[in-house]
């Protein structure tokens, strides 16, 4: 069985690899290989991921297989106003369609019990992710020029309300 737990420093190399593979597969067709590589090298560098673990406003989770390999990863961050963003959700290609992504999403939600809503930004064209989020109650609330140096591309802000009852 796959076990979802908080990410630790020991997971950094495997998560960095997972993110890099996932970004190249997902975003090269949308952003082009060069832009994708540049962004991924910067955002997913092991030092950067390790620093995020020390940031109290960020919570990172991994999905670990019985053999110790990493099958998925999620990271949520809280801004100064208390708004929570699901900043990253990536699973290994071999896990697509298994429900693992939903399990990671639920781990993030459980860790933030009581928040009124959760938001995310997804680059337009990432149709599988947009369909996944739509299936899980997220609605597009804004379309804007993508952040993170993704010049010229649009992204969607999606938000899921989390009513208490
Ligand atoms: C996004 C992600 C976590 C979703 O997990 P998943 O296991 O693939 O999601 P699911 O299979 O449960 O749901 C995807 C849905 O999109 C549908 N889908 C697949 N390709 C599609 C496409 N090109 N266009 C529209 N819908 C598509 C699937 O049929 C499925 O819907 P269904 O369950 O009704 O059949 C996973 O695909 C992933 O890690 N992707 C790469 C990283 C990424 O893009 N992360 C999000 C942005 S940071």
Short mmCIF file of N, CA and C and ligand atoms in Angstrom, two decimals:
data_model
loop_
_atom_site.label_atom_id
_atom_site.label_comp_id
_atom_site.label_asym_id
_atom_site.label_seq_id
_atom_site.Cartn_x
_atom_site.Cartn_y
_atom_site.Cartn_z
N UNK A 1 0.82 -1.20 0.00
CA UNK A 1 0.00 0.00 0.00
C UNK A 1 0.86 1.26 0.00
N UNK A 2 0.38 2.29 -0.67
CA UNK A 2 1.13 3.55 -0.69
C UNK A 2 0.79 4.35 0.56
N UNK A 3 1.82 4.91 1.17
CA UNK A 3 1.67 5.63 2.43
C UNK A 3 1.92 7.12 2.20
N UNK A 4 0.98 7.95 2.62
CA UNK A 4 1.17 9.39 2.48
C UNK A 4 1.64 9.96 3.81
N UNK A 5 2.71 10.73 3.76
CA UNK A 5 3.31 11.28 4.98
C UNK A 5 3.96 12.63 4.67
N UNK A 6 4.36 13.33 5.74
CA UNK A 6 5.08 14.60 5.56
C UNK A 6 6.42 14.32 4.88
N UNK A 7 6.80 15.21 3.99
CA UNK A 7 8.09 15.07 3.31
C UNK A 7 9.22 15.42 4.28
N UNK A 8 10.35 14.73 4.15
CA UNK A 8 11.53 15.03 4.97
C UNK A 8 12.71 15.35 4.04
N UNK A 9 13.81 15.76 4.65
CA UNK A 9 15.02 16.09 3.88
C UNK A 9 15.49 14.91 3.02
N UNK A 10 15.29 13.69 3.55
CA UNK A 10 15.75 12.50 2.82
C UNK A 10 15.01 12.34 1.49
N UNK A 11 13.83 12.92 1.39
CA UNK A 11 13.01 12.77 0.18
C UNK A 11 13.41 13.76 -0.92
N UNK A 12 14.24 14.76 -0.57
CA UNK A 12 14.50 15.85 -1.51
C UNK A 12 15.00 15.37 -2.88
N UNK A 13 16.00 14.50 -2.97
CA UNK A 13 16.47 14.10 -4.31
C UNK A 13 15.37 13.43 -5.13
N UNK A 14 14.60 12.55 -4.50
CA UNK A 14 13.55 11.83 -5.25
C UNK A 14 12.44 12.78 -5.68
N UNK A 15 12.09 13.73 -4.83
CA UNK A 15 11.03 14.68 -5.18
C UNK A 15 11.52 15.60 -6.30
N UNK A 16 12.77 16.02 -6.23
CA UNK A 16 13.33 16.87 -7.28
C UNK A 16 13.26 16.15 -8.63
N UNK A 17 13.58 14.88 -8.65
CA UNK A 17 13.52 14.07 -9.89
C UNK A 17 12.09 13.93 -10.38
N UNK A 18 11.19 13.63 -9.46
CA UNK A 18 9.77 13.46 -9.82
C UNK A 18 9.23 14.75 -10.43
N UNK A 19 9.53 15.88 -9.79
CA UNK A 19 9.04 17.17 -10.29
C UNK A 19 9.62 17.48 -11.67
N UNK A 20 10.89 17.21 -11.83
CA UNK A 20 11.54 17.51 -13.10
C UNK A 20 10.92 16.69 -14.23
N UNK A 21 10.76 15.39 -13.99
CA UNK A 21 10.14 14.51 -15.00
C UNK A 21 8.71 14.95 -15.31
N UNK A 22 7.98 15.25 -14.24
CA UNK A 22 6.57 15.61 -14.40
C UNK A 22 6.44 16.92 -15.17
N UNK A 23 7.28 17.90 -14.85
CA UNK A 23 7.23 19.18 -15.56
C UNK A 23 7.57 19.02 -17.02
N UNK A 24 8.63 18.27 -17.30
CA UNK A 24 9.02 18.10 -18.72
C UNK A 24 7.91 17.43 -19.51
N UNK A 25 7.31 16.38 -18.92
CA UNK A 25 6.26 15.66 -19.63
C UNK A 25 5.02 16.54 -19.83
N UNK A 26 4.67 17.26 -18.77
CA UNK A 26 3.42 18.02 -18.81
C UNK A 26 3.56 19.33 -19.57
N UNK A 27 4.67 20.04 -19.31
CA UNK A 27 4.74 21.42 -19.81
C UNK A 27 5.57 21.63 -21.07
N UNK A 28 6.42 20.68 -21.44
CA UNK A 28 7.17 20.88 -22.69
C UNK A 28 6.23 21.09 -23.88
N UNK A 29 5.16 20.29 -23.99
CA UNK A 29 4.27 20.52 -25.14
C UNK A 29 3.55 21.86 -25.09
N UNK A 30 3.45 22.44 -23.92
CA UNK A 30 2.71 23.71 -23.78
C UNK A 30 3.65 24.91 -23.83
N UNK A 31 4.74 24.83 -23.09
CA UNK A 31 5.64 25.99 -22.95
C UNK A 31 6.86 25.89 -23.84
N UNK A 32 7.12 24.71 -24.40
CA UNK A 32 8.34 24.47 -25.15
C UNK A 32 9.40 23.90 -24.23
N UNK A 33 10.30 23.10 -24.81
CA UNK A 33 11.28 22.38 -24.00
C UNK A 33 12.24 23.32 -23.28
N UNK A 34 12.63 24.38 -23.97
CA UNK A 34 13.65 25.28 -23.39
C UNK A 34 13.13 25.99 -22.14
N UNK A 35 11.96 26.58 -22.28
CA UNK A 35 11.36 27.30 -21.13
C UNK A 35 11.09 26.33 -19.99
N UNK A 36 10.58 25.15 -20.33
CA UNK A 36 10.26 24.17 -19.29
C UNK A 36 11.52 23.78 -18.52
N UNK A 37 12.60 23.53 -19.25
CA UNK A 37 13.85 23.12 -18.60
C UNK A 37 14.36 24.24 -17.70
N UNK A 38 14.34 25.46 -18.21
CA UNK A 38 14.85 26.59 -17.42
C UNK A 38 14.04 26.74 -16.12
N UNK A 39 12.73 26.70 -16.25
CA UNK A 39 11.89 26.86 -15.07
C UNK A 39 12.06 25.71 -14.09
N UNK A 40 12.11 24.50 -14.63
CA UNK A 40 12.20 23.33 -13.76
C UNK A 40 13.54 23.30 -13.03
N UNK A 41 14.63 23.61 -13.76
CA UNK A 41 15.95 23.61 -13.13
C UNK A 41 15.97 24.57 -11.94
N UNK A 42 15.29 25.70 -12.12
CA UNK A 42 15.30 26.72 -11.07
C UNK A 42 14.37 26.33 -9.92
N UNK A 43 13.14 25.99 -10.24
CA UNK A 43 12.13 25.77 -9.20
C UNK A 43 12.31 24.47 -8.43
N UNK A 44 12.91 23.48 -9.08
CA UNK A 44 12.94 22.15 -8.46
C UNK A 44 14.34 21.73 -8.03
N UNK A 45 15.23 22.70 -7.95
CA UNK A 45 16.59 22.39 -7.50
C UNK A 45 16.51 21.86 -6.06
N UNK A 46 17.32 20.83 -5.75
CA UNK A 46 17.26 20.23 -4.40
C UNK A 46 17.41 21.27 -3.28
N UNK A 47 18.31 22.25 -3.44
CA UNK A 47 18.51 23.27 -2.38
C UNK A 47 17.21 24.03 -2.14
N UNK A 48 16.52 24.31 -3.23
CA UNK A 48 15.29 25.08 -3.13
C UNK A 48 14.21 24.27 -2.39
N UNK A 49 14.11 23.00 -2.74
CA UNK A 49 13.10 22.14 -2.09
C UNK A 49 13.44 21.95 -0.62
N UNK A 50 14.73 21.82 -0.32
CA UNK A 50 15.15 21.65 1.09
C UNK A 50 14.80 22.91 1.88
N UNK A 51 15.00 24.08 1.27
CA UNK A 51 14.69 25.33 1.96
C UNK A 51 13.19 25.43 2.24
N UNK A 52 12.38 24.92 1.31
CA UNK A 52 10.93 24.97 1.51
C UNK A 52 10.49 24.16 2.74
N UNK A 53 11.23 23.10 3.01
CA UNK A 53 10.86 22.27 4.16
C UNK A 53 11.00 23.04 5.47
N UNK A 54 11.88 24.02 5.46
CA UNK A 54 12.12 24.82 6.67
C UNK A 54 11.15 25.99 6.78
N UNK A 55 10.33 26.19 5.76
CA UNK A 55 9.40 27.32 5.73
C UNK A 55 8.10 26.91 6.42
N UNK A 56 7.79 27.58 7.54
CA UNK A 56 6.60 27.22 8.33
C UNK A 56 5.29 27.43 7.58
N UNK A 57 5.32 28.23 6.53
CA UNK A 57 4.09 28.48 5.78
C UNK A 57 3.86 27.49 4.66
N UNK A 58 4.78 26.52 4.53
CA UNK A 58 4.62 25.52 3.47
C UNK A 58 4.54 24.12 4.08
N UNK A 59 3.66 23.31 3.55
CA UNK A 59 3.57 21.92 4.00
C UNK A 59 3.71 21.01 2.80
N UNK A 60 4.66 20.09 2.90
CA UNK A 60 4.94 19.19 1.78
C UNK A 60 4.65 17.75 2.18
N UNK A 61 4.03 17.03 1.26
CA UNK A 61 3.68 15.63 1.50
C UNK A 61 4.24 14.76 0.39
N UNK A 62 4.59 13.53 0.75
CA UNK A 62 4.97 12.57 -0.29
C UNK A 62 4.12 11.31 -0.14
N UNK A 63 3.99 10.60 -1.24
CA UNK A 63 3.35 9.30 -1.26
C UNK A 63 4.47 8.29 -1.49
N UNK A 64 4.66 7.40 -0.51
CA UNK A 64 5.78 6.46 -0.55
C UNK A 64 5.28 5.04 -0.80
N UNK A 65 5.93 4.38 -1.74
CA UNK A 65 5.57 2.97 -2.02
C UNK A 65 6.23 2.07 -0.97
N UNK A 66 5.76 0.84 -0.86
CA UNK A 66 6.36 -0.08 0.12
C UNK A 66 7.87 -0.26 -0.09
N UNK A 67 8.34 -0.11 -1.33
CA UNK A 67 9.79 -0.28 -1.58
C UNK A 67 10.58 1.01 -1.29
N UNK A 68 9.90 2.03 -0.78
CA UNK A 68 10.58 3.27 -0.42
C UNK A 68 10.62 4.31 -1.52
N UNK A 69 10.22 3.93 -2.74
CA UNK A 69 10.25 4.91 -3.83
C UNK A 69 9.09 5.90 -3.68
N UNK A 70 9.27 7.06 -4.28
CA UNK A 70 8.29 8.14 -4.15
C UNK A 70 7.36 8.15 -5.37
N UNK A 71 6.06 8.01 -5.10
CA UNK A 71 5.07 7.91 -6.18
C UNK A 71 4.33 9.22 -6.41
N UNK A 72 4.44 10.16 -5.46
CA UNK A 72 3.72 11.42 -5.62
C UNK A 72 4.14 12.43 -4.59
N UNK A 73 3.74 13.66 -4.83
CA UNK A 73 4.17 14.78 -3.98
C UNK A 73 3.15 15.90 -4.06
N UNK A 74 2.91 16.55 -2.95
CA UNK A 74 2.04 17.74 -2.94
C UNK A 74 2.62 18.76 -1.98
N UNK A 75 2.44 20.03 -2.33
CA UNK A 75 2.89 21.10 -1.44
C UNK A 75 1.84 22.21 -1.41
N UNK A 76 1.50 22.64 -0.21
CA UNK A 76 0.55 23.74 -0.06
C UNK A 76 1.21 24.86 0.72
N UNK A 77 0.87 26.08 0.36
CA UNK A 77 1.45 27.20 1.10
C UNK A 77 0.35 28.17 1.55
N UNK A 78 0.61 28.77 2.70
CA UNK A 78 -0.33 29.73 3.26
C UNK A 78 0.26 31.12 3.11
N UNK A 79 -0.53 32.06 2.60
CA UNK A 79 0.01 33.42 2.47
C UNK A 79 -0.27 34.23 3.74
N UNK A 80 0.14 35.50 3.74
CA UNK A 80 0.05 36.32 4.94
C UNK A 80 -1.39 36.50 5.42
N UNK A 81 -2.36 36.38 4.49
CA UNK A 81 -3.76 36.56 4.88
C UNK A 81 -4.40 35.25 5.34
N UNK A 82 -3.65 34.15 5.28
CA UNK A 82 -4.19 32.86 5.70
C UNK A 82 -4.81 32.07 4.56
N UNK A 83 -4.75 32.63 3.35
CA UNK A 83 -5.29 31.91 2.19
C UNK A 83 -4.33 30.76 1.84
N UNK A 84 -4.88 29.59 1.58
CA UNK A 84 -4.04 28.42 1.28
C UNK A 84 -4.09 28.13 -0.22
N UNK A 85 -2.92 27.96 -0.80
CA UNK A 85 -2.79 27.59 -2.22
C UNK A 85 -2.21 26.19 -2.29
N UNK A 86 -2.80 25.36 -3.12
CA UNK A 86 -2.17 24.09 -3.44
C UNK A 86 -1.14 24.42 -4.52
N UNK A 87 0.11 24.47 -4.12
CA UNK A 87 1.14 25.00 -5.01
C UNK A 87 1.64 23.94 -6.00
N UNK A 88 1.68 22.70 -5.55
CA UNK A 88 2.14 21.62 -6.44
C UNK A 88 1.41 20.32 -6.12
N UNK A 89 1.09 19.59 -7.16
CA UNK A 89 0.53 18.24 -7.00
C UNK A 89 1.02 17.43 -8.20
N UNK A 90 1.87 16.47 -7.94
CA UNK A 90 2.46 15.68 -9.03
C UNK A 90 2.51 14.22 -8.62
N UNK A 91 2.07 13.36 -9.51
CA UNK A 91 2.23 11.93 -9.25
C UNK A 91 3.00 11.33 -10.42
N UNK A 92 3.64 10.21 -10.13
CA UNK A 92 4.39 9.50 -11.17
C UNK A 92 3.40 9.07 -12.26
N UNK A 93 3.86 9.08 -13.50
CA UNK A 93 3.00 8.70 -14.63
C UNK A 93 2.33 7.35 -14.42
N UNK A 94 3.06 6.43 -13.80
CA UNK A 94 2.52 5.07 -13.59
C UNK A 94 1.34 5.07 -12.62
N UNK A 95 1.13 6.18 -11.91
CA UNK A 95 0.04 6.24 -10.93
C UNK A 95 -1.17 7.03 -11.46
N UNK A 96 -1.08 7.55 -12.67
CA UNK A 96 -2.21 8.30 -13.21
C UNK A 96 -3.46 7.43 -13.19
N UNK A 97 -4.57 8.04 -12.77
CA UNK A 97 -5.84 7.34 -12.79
C UNK A 97 -6.05 6.35 -11.66
N UNK A 98 -5.13 6.29 -10.71
CA UNK A 98 -5.26 5.30 -9.62
C UNK A 98 -5.99 5.85 -8.40
N UNK A 99 -6.18 7.17 -8.34
CA UNK A 99 -6.78 7.75 -7.13
C UNK A 99 -5.73 8.32 -6.19
N UNK A 100 -4.45 8.10 -6.51
CA UNK A 100 -3.40 8.60 -5.61
C UNK A 100 -3.41 10.14 -5.52
N UNK A 101 -3.68 10.79 -6.64
CA UNK A 101 -3.69 12.27 -6.62
C UNK A 101 -4.79 12.76 -5.67
N UNK A 102 -5.93 12.08 -5.69
CA UNK A 102 -7.02 12.47 -4.78
C UNK A 102 -6.60 12.24 -3.33
N UNK A 103 -5.88 11.15 -3.08
CA UNK A 103 -5.41 10.87 -1.71
C UNK A 103 -4.47 11.98 -1.24
N UNK A 104 -3.58 12.44 -2.13
CA UNK A 104 -2.66 13.52 -1.75
C UNK A 104 -3.44 14.82 -1.50
N UNK A 105 -4.42 15.07 -2.35
CA UNK A 105 -5.25 16.27 -2.16
C UNK A 105 -5.94 16.20 -0.79
N UNK A 106 -6.45 15.04 -0.44
CA UNK A 106 -7.14 14.90 0.84
C UNK A 106 -6.17 15.07 2.01
N UNK A 107 -4.94 14.63 1.85
CA UNK A 107 -3.94 14.83 2.92
C UNK A 107 -3.71 16.32 3.14
N UNK A 108 -3.63 17.06 2.04
CA UNK A 108 -3.43 18.52 2.14
C UNK A 108 -4.64 19.16 2.84
N UNK A 109 -5.84 18.75 2.43
CA UNK A 109 -7.05 19.34 3.02
C UNK A 109 -7.15 18.99 4.51
N UNK A 110 -6.83 17.76 4.85
CA UNK A 110 -6.92 17.34 6.26
C UNK A 110 -5.94 18.13 7.13
N UNK A 111 -4.79 18.43 6.56
CA UNK A 111 -3.77 19.17 7.32
C UNK A 111 -4.16 20.63 7.53
N UNK A 112 -5.15 21.09 6.76
CA UNK A 112 -5.60 22.48 6.87
C UNK A 112 -7.07 22.54 7.28
N UNK A 113 -7.49 21.60 8.09
CA UNK A 113 -8.92 21.53 8.47
C UNK A 113 -9.39 22.88 8.99
N UNK A 114 -10.58 23.30 8.53
CA UNK A 114 -11.15 24.55 9.01
C UNK A 114 -10.98 25.71 8.05
N UNK A 115 -10.13 25.58 7.05
CA UNK A 115 -9.99 26.70 6.10
C UNK A 115 -11.25 26.80 5.24
N UNK A 116 -11.64 28.03 4.85
CA UNK A 116 -12.89 28.19 4.09
C UNK A 116 -12.78 27.78 2.63
N UNK A 117 -11.56 27.82 2.07
CA UNK A 117 -11.40 27.44 0.66
C UNK A 117 -9.92 27.19 0.39
N UNK A 118 -9.66 26.57 -0.75
CA UNK A 118 -8.28 26.35 -1.17
C UNK A 118 -8.21 26.69 -2.66
N UNK A 119 -7.11 27.32 -3.06
CA UNK A 119 -6.98 27.77 -4.44
C UNK A 119 -5.73 27.17 -5.07
N UNK A 120 -5.62 27.30 -6.37
CA UNK A 120 -4.42 26.85 -7.07
C UNK A 120 -4.32 27.60 -8.39
N UNK A 121 -3.13 27.55 -8.97
CA UNK A 121 -2.91 28.14 -10.29
C UNK A 121 -2.43 27.03 -11.22
N UNK A 122 -3.05 26.91 -12.36
CA UNK A 122 -2.65 25.87 -13.31
C UNK A 122 -2.48 26.52 -14.68
N UNK A 123 -1.44 26.13 -15.38
CA UNK A 123 -1.18 26.72 -16.68
C UNK A 123 -2.20 26.21 -17.70
N UNK A 124 -2.77 27.14 -18.44
CA UNK A 124 -3.80 26.78 -19.42
C UNK A 124 -3.20 25.80 -20.43
N UNK A 125 -3.94 24.77 -20.76
CA UNK A 125 -3.43 23.74 -21.67
C UNK A 125 -3.11 22.46 -20.92
N UNK A 126 -2.98 22.55 -19.60
CA UNK A 126 -2.74 21.34 -18.81
C UNK A 126 -4.11 20.72 -18.52
N UNK A 127 -4.70 20.16 -19.58
CA UNK A 127 -6.10 19.77 -19.52
C UNK A 127 -6.38 18.62 -18.56
N UNK A 128 -5.43 17.71 -18.43
CA UNK A 128 -5.66 16.60 -17.51
C UNK A 128 -5.78 17.13 -16.07
N UNK A 129 -4.85 18.03 -15.71
CA UNK A 129 -4.89 18.59 -14.35
C UNK A 129 -6.17 19.40 -14.14
N UNK A 130 -6.55 20.18 -15.15
CA UNK A 130 -7.76 21.01 -15.02
C UNK A 130 -8.99 20.10 -14.85
N UNK A 131 -9.02 19.01 -15.59
CA UNK A 131 -10.13 18.05 -15.44
C UNK A 131 -10.11 17.41 -14.06
N UNK A 132 -8.91 17.07 -13.58
CA UNK A 132 -8.80 16.47 -12.24
C UNK A 132 -9.36 17.44 -11.19
N UNK A 133 -8.91 18.70 -11.26
CA UNK A 133 -9.35 19.67 -10.25
C UNK A 133 -10.85 19.93 -10.36
N UNK A 134 -11.36 19.99 -11.59
CA UNK A 134 -12.80 20.19 -11.77
C UNK A 134 -13.60 19.07 -11.14
N UNK A 135 -13.10 17.85 -11.30
CA UNK A 135 -13.75 16.67 -10.73
C UNK A 135 -13.76 16.72 -9.20
N UNK A 136 -12.79 17.46 -8.65
CA UNK A 136 -12.66 17.55 -7.19
C UNK A 136 -13.14 18.88 -6.63
N UNK A 137 -14.07 19.50 -7.35
CA UNK A 137 -14.78 20.65 -6.78
C UNK A 137 -14.13 22.01 -6.97
N UNK A 138 -13.05 22.08 -7.74
CA UNK A 138 -12.43 23.38 -8.00
C UNK A 138 -13.10 24.03 -9.20
N UNK A 139 -13.32 25.34 -9.09
CA UNK A 139 -13.90 26.08 -10.21
C UNK A 139 -12.97 27.19 -10.62
N UNK A 140 -12.95 27.47 -11.92
CA UNK A 140 -12.10 28.56 -12.41
C UNK A 140 -12.67 29.88 -11.91
N UNK A 141 -11.84 30.67 -11.22
CA UNK A 141 -12.32 31.96 -10.72
C UNK A 141 -11.61 33.13 -11.41
N UNK A 142 -10.53 32.83 -12.12
CA UNK A 142 -9.77 33.91 -12.76
C UNK A 142 -8.87 33.31 -13.84
N UNK A 143 -8.66 34.09 -14.89
CA UNK A 143 -7.69 33.71 -15.91
C UNK A 143 -6.69 34.84 -15.96
N UNK A 144 -5.40 34.52 -15.86
CA UNK A 144 -4.43 35.62 -15.89
C UNK A 144 -3.14 35.19 -16.55
N UNK A 145 -2.27 36.16 -16.73
CA UNK A 145 -0.97 35.87 -17.30
C UNK A 145 -0.20 35.03 -16.28
N UNK A 146 0.37 33.93 -16.71
CA UNK A 146 0.96 32.99 -15.77
C UNK A 146 2.11 33.60 -14.97
N UNK A 147 2.20 33.19 -13.72
CA UNK A 147 3.28 33.65 -12.84
C UNK A 147 4.56 32.86 -13.13
N UNK A 148 5.54 33.01 -12.31
CA UNK A 148 6.76 32.21 -12.34
C UNK A 148 7.54 32.36 -13.64
N UNK A 149 7.51 33.51 -14.26
CA UNK A 149 8.34 33.70 -15.45
C UNK A 149 7.87 32.93 -16.68
N UNK A 150 6.63 32.47 -16.65
CA UNK A 150 6.09 31.72 -17.79
C UNK A 150 5.52 32.74 -18.79
N UNK A 151 6.40 33.54 -19.34
CA UNK A 151 5.98 34.68 -20.15
C UNK A 151 5.08 34.29 -21.32
N UNK A 152 4.04 35.05 -21.54
CA UNK A 152 3.20 34.86 -22.71
C UNK A 152 2.14 33.79 -22.56
N UNK A 153 2.14 33.07 -21.47
CA UNK A 153 1.13 32.02 -21.30
C UNK A 153 0.11 32.40 -20.25
N UNK A 154 -1.07 31.88 -20.42
CA UNK A 154 -2.13 32.19 -19.45
C UNK A 154 -2.22 31.07 -18.42
N UNK A 155 -2.67 31.45 -17.26
CA UNK A 155 -2.95 30.42 -16.25
C UNK A 155 -4.34 30.65 -15.69
N UNK A 156 -4.86 29.61 -15.09
CA UNK A 156 -6.19 29.69 -14.49
C UNK A 156 -6.02 29.60 -12.98
N UNK A 157 -6.77 30.44 -12.29
CA UNK A 157 -6.85 30.31 -10.83
C UNK A 157 -8.14 29.53 -10.57
N UNK A 158 -8.00 28.43 -9.86
CA UNK A 158 -9.17 27.61 -9.52
C UNK A 158 -9.29 27.59 -7.99
N UNK A 159 -10.53 27.58 -7.53
CA UNK A 159 -10.74 27.60 -6.08
C UNK A 159 -11.83 26.59 -5.72
N UNK A 160 -11.61 25.91 -4.61
CA UNK A 160 -12.64 25.00 -4.10
C UNK A 160 -13.10 25.51 -2.74
N UNK A 161 -14.39 25.72 -2.61
CA UNK A 161 -14.93 26.13 -1.32
C UNK A 161 -15.02 24.91 -0.42
N UNK A 162 -14.79 25.12 0.87
CA UNK A 162 -14.79 24.01 1.82
C UNK A 162 -15.79 24.29 2.93
N UNK A 163 -17.08 24.19 2.59
CA UNK A 163 -18.07 24.48 3.62
C UNK A 163 -17.96 23.48 4.77
N UNK A 164 -18.29 23.96 5.98
CA UNK A 164 -18.14 23.09 7.15
C UNK A 164 -19.21 22.00 7.21
N UNK A 165 -20.39 22.32 6.67
CA UNK A 165 -21.45 21.32 6.78
C UNK A 165 -21.82 20.81 5.39
C1 LIG B 1 -2.76 16.33 -12.28
C2 LIG B 1 -2.61 14.93 -11.69
C3 LIG B 1 -2.10 15.03 -10.25
C4 LIG B 1 -4.01 14.28 -11.66
O1 LIG B 1 -3.92 12.95 -11.26
P1 LIG B 1 -4.56 11.80 -12.20
O2 LIG B 1 -4.45 10.51 -11.49
O3 LIG B 1 -3.94 11.90 -13.54
O4 LIG B 1 -6.07 12.31 -12.26
P2 LIG B 1 -7.36 11.44 -12.61
O5 LIG B 1 -7.02 10.35 -13.57
O6 LIG B 1 -8.06 11.11 -11.36
O7 LIG B 1 -8.23 12.58 -13.33
C5 LIG B 1 -7.85 13.11 -14.56
C6 LIG B 1 -9.09 13.25 -15.42
O8 LIG B 1 -8.72 13.95 -16.62
C7 LIG B 1 -9.19 13.23 -17.73
N1 LIG B 1 -8.25 13.56 -18.81
C8 LIG B 1 -7.12 12.93 -19.17
N2 LIG B 1 -6.53 13.57 -20.20
C9 LIG B 1 -7.32 14.64 -20.48
C10 LIG B 1 -7.24 15.68 -21.43
N3 LIG B 1 -6.22 15.76 -22.29
N4 LIG B 1 -8.23 16.61 -21.44
C11 LIG B 1 -9.25 16.55 -20.57
N5 LIG B 1 -9.38 15.57 -19.64
C12 LIG B 1 -8.41 14.63 -19.59
C13 LIG B 1 -9.18 11.78 -17.30
O9 LIG B 1 -10.05 11.02 -18.09
C14 LIG B 1 -9.68 11.93 -15.86
O10 LIG B 1 -11.08 12.09 -15.78
P3 LIG B 1 -12.06 10.84 -15.43
O11 LIG B 1 -11.64 10.31 -14.11
O12 LIG B 1 -13.41 11.47 -15.40
O13 LIG B 1 -11.86 9.85 -16.54
C15 LIG B 1 -1.62 14.05 -12.53
O14 LIG B 1 -2.13 13.87 -13.82
C16 LIG B 1 -0.23 14.65 -12.61
O15 LIG B 1 0.60 14.44 -11.73
N6 LIG B 1 0.03 15.41 -13.70
C17 LIG B 1 1.32 16.03 -13.92
C18 LIG B 1 1.57 17.16 -12.95
C19 LIG B 1 0.55 18.25 -13.01
O16 LIG B 1 0.11 18.65 -14.08
N7 LIG B 1 0.17 18.74 -11.82
C20 LIG B 1 -0.81 19.79 -11.69
C21 LIG B 1 -0.31 21.13 -11.96
S1 LIG B 1 0.88 21.70 -10.79
#
